Tab-separated table of C-alpha atoms in Angstrom:
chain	number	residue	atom	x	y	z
A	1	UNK	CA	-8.915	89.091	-141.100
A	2	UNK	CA	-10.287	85.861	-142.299
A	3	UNK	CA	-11.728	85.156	-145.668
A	4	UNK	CA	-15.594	85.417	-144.322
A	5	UNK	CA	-14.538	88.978	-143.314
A	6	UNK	CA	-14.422	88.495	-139.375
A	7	UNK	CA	-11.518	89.519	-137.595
A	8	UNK	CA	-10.933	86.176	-135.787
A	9	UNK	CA	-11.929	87.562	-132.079
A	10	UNK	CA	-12.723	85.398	-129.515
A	11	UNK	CA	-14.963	85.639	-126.662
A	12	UNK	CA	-13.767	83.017	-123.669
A	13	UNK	CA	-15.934	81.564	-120.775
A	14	UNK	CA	-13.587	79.767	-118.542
A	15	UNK	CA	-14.724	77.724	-115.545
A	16	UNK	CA	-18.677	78.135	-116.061
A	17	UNK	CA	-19.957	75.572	-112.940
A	18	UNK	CA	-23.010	74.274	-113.161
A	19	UNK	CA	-25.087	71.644	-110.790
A	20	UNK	CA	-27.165	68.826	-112.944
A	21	UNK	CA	-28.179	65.590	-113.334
A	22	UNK	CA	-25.724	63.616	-115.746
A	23	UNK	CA	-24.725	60.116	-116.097
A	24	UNK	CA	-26.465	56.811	-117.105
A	25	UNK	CA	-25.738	55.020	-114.177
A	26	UNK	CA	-28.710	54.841	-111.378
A	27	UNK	CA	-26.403	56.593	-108.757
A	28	UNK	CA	-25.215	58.889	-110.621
A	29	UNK	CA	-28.954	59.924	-112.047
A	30	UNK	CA	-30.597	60.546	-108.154
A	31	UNK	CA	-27.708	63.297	-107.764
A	32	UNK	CA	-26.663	66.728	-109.216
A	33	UNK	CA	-23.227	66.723	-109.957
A	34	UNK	CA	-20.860	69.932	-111.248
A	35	UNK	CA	-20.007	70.134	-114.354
A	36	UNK	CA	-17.377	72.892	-115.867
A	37	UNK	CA	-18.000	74.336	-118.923
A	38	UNK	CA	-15.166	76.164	-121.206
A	39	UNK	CA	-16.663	77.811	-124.679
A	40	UNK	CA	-15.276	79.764	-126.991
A	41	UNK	CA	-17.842	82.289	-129.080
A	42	UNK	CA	-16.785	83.514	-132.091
A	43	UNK	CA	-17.447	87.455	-132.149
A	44	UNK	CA	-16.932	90.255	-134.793
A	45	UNK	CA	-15.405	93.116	-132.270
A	46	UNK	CA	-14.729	95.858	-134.951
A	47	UNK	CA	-17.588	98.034	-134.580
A	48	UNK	CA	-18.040	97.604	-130.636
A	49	UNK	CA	-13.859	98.663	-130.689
A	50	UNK	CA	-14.518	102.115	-132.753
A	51	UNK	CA	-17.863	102.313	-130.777
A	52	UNK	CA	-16.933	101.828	-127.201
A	53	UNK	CA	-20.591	100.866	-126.941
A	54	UNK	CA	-21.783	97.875	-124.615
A	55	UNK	CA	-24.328	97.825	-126.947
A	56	UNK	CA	-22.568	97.071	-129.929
A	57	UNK	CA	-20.677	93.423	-128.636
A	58	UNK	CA	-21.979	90.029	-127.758
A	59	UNK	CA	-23.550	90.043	-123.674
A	60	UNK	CA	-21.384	87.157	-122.717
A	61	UNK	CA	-23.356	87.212	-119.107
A	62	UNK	CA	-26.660	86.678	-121.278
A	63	UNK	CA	-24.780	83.965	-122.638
A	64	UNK	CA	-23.664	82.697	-119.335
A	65	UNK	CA	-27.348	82.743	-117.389
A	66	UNK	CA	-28.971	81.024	-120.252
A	67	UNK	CA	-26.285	78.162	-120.336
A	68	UNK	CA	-26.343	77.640	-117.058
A	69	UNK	CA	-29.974	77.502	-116.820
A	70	UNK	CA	-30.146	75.362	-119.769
A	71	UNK	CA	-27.238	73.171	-118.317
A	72	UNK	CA	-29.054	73.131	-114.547
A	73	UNK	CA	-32.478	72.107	-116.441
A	74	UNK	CA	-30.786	69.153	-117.985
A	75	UNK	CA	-30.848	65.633	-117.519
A	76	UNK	CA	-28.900	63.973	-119.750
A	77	UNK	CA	-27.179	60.653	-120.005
A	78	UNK	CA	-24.073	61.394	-122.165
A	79	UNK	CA	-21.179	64.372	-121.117
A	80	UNK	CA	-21.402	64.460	-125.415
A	81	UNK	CA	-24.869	65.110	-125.602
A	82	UNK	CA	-24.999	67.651	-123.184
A	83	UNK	CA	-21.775	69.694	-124.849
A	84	UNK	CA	-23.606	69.038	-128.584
A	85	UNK	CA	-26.814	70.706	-127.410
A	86	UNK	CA	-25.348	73.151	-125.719
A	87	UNK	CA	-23.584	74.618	-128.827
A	88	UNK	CA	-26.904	74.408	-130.516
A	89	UNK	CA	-28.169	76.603	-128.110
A	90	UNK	CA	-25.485	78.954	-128.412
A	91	UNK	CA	-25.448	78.623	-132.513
A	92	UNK	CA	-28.876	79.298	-132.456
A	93	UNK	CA	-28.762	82.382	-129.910
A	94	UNK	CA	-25.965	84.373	-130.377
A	95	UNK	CA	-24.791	86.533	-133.311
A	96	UNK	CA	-21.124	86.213	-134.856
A	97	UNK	CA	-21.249	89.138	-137.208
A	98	UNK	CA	-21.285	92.504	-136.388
A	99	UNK	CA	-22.976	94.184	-133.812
């Protein structure tokens, strides 16, 4: 367990694909391209492990649909930018303590 009292579990989304606009370059502005997202969430699974309870862990689908429609909605200039804001959104969205 670590010292902010979390057990260190790990939520992965591998291979999230997403169509956007991204790029500074003209060409690459008039067309979506894919991008493929990785993220890692940080979750406290101790109370949905003695629960058994969907309701008591992180909806990593939630998660999912409202990065990709946040990614999809996007037009940004910078592969940086887009990865920065989308960990705001998921900083700002989803809870890391318990249930």
């Amino acid at each position: 367990m670590s010292p902010g009292g979390t057990a260190g579990d790990r939520i992965f989304l591998h291979g999230l694909t997403v169509e956007c606009v991204i790029g500074f370059i003209d060409w690459e502005r008039r067309v979506k391209q894919t991008v493929v997202l990785d993220i890692e969430l940080p979750v406290d699974c101790r109370r949905a492990s003695l629960t058994d309870e969907v309701a008591d862990t992180l909806d990593y689908k939630k998660v999912a649909k409202r990065v990709q429609a946040f990614v999809a909605a996007s037009e940004f200039k910078l592969v940086e930018t887009l990865a920065h804001r989308v960990a705001l959104l998921i900083a700002a969205r989803v809870p890391t303590g318990g249930g």
